[in-house]
Amino acid sequence: QYGFLDLLKTPELRKRSLVMFVIWPVVSMVYYGLSMKADILGGDIYVSFIIGGLIELPAFLVVYLVIDRIGRCYVLAIGFGLTGCCLLFNLLITSDTPQWITLASLFVSRCSITHAAVYMFAPELFPTIVRNTAMGVCSMVARVGAIAASFIAMWIVERFGKMFMLIPFGGLCSIAAILILVFLPETMGQQLPATIEEIENSKKKIQLQMEDGDKD
């Protein structure tokens, strides 16, 4: 019998779980936040919403074409990093900045955060015996991000200004990109793990290989 606590008992699985529990709320918060506040950087809210929806089509196509070529980690990290940079860049934009620059930045952010890679990557990180549990918890914590998105986009921005949306969204995306690159392994071309022991043993095997390489 395995449950939620088993995701946190062993070092390698705990690391993967905690990173996923951070990434899922972030992607949910930023995606829904940019959808609900489509005019955060100016322009007509209806036009921005329509274009933002259409921009998702090439986003999914790009993910489909590159995810099995450059790997899940890089696709996710690039998406988060590009979104974070674009959102934080808008803090430097003034009233004299051409409107097309702000809109282009918004659409790039929306395109970068709209990817299905996280749905492919997350199941591959967890062993079969706890995979359903892990995905259920990831989906649950993602709702926290969605709730926060509505609170930020529909109330905080209106009361305090757009920087209170751009800074947390951009900062969290940048942190998520770093966490992916530093703590998560690449799963492209790897056999799905069946047990927790397989994950822990694979980590130990990699460490031993690195130690042998240093000795050589």
Short mmCIF file of C-alpha atoms in Angstrom, two decimals, residues 207-216:
data_model
loop_
_atom_site.label_atom_id
_atom_site.label_comp_id
_atom_site.label_asym_id
_atom_site.label_seq_id
_atom_site.Cartn_x
_atom_site.Cartn_y
_atom_site.Cartn_z
CA GLN A 207 26.92 9.11 -8.31
CA LEU A 208 29.23 6.10 -8.44
CA GLN A 209 29.92 6.70 -12.13
CA MET A 210 30.78 10.32 -11.41
CA GLU A 211 33.10 9.30 -8.58
CA ASP A 212 34.84 6.75 -10.82
CA GLY A 213 35.25 9.40 -13.50
CA ASP A 214 36.87 11.78 -11.01
CA LYS A 215 39.28 9.10 -9.92
CA ASP A 216 40.28 8.40 -13.52
#
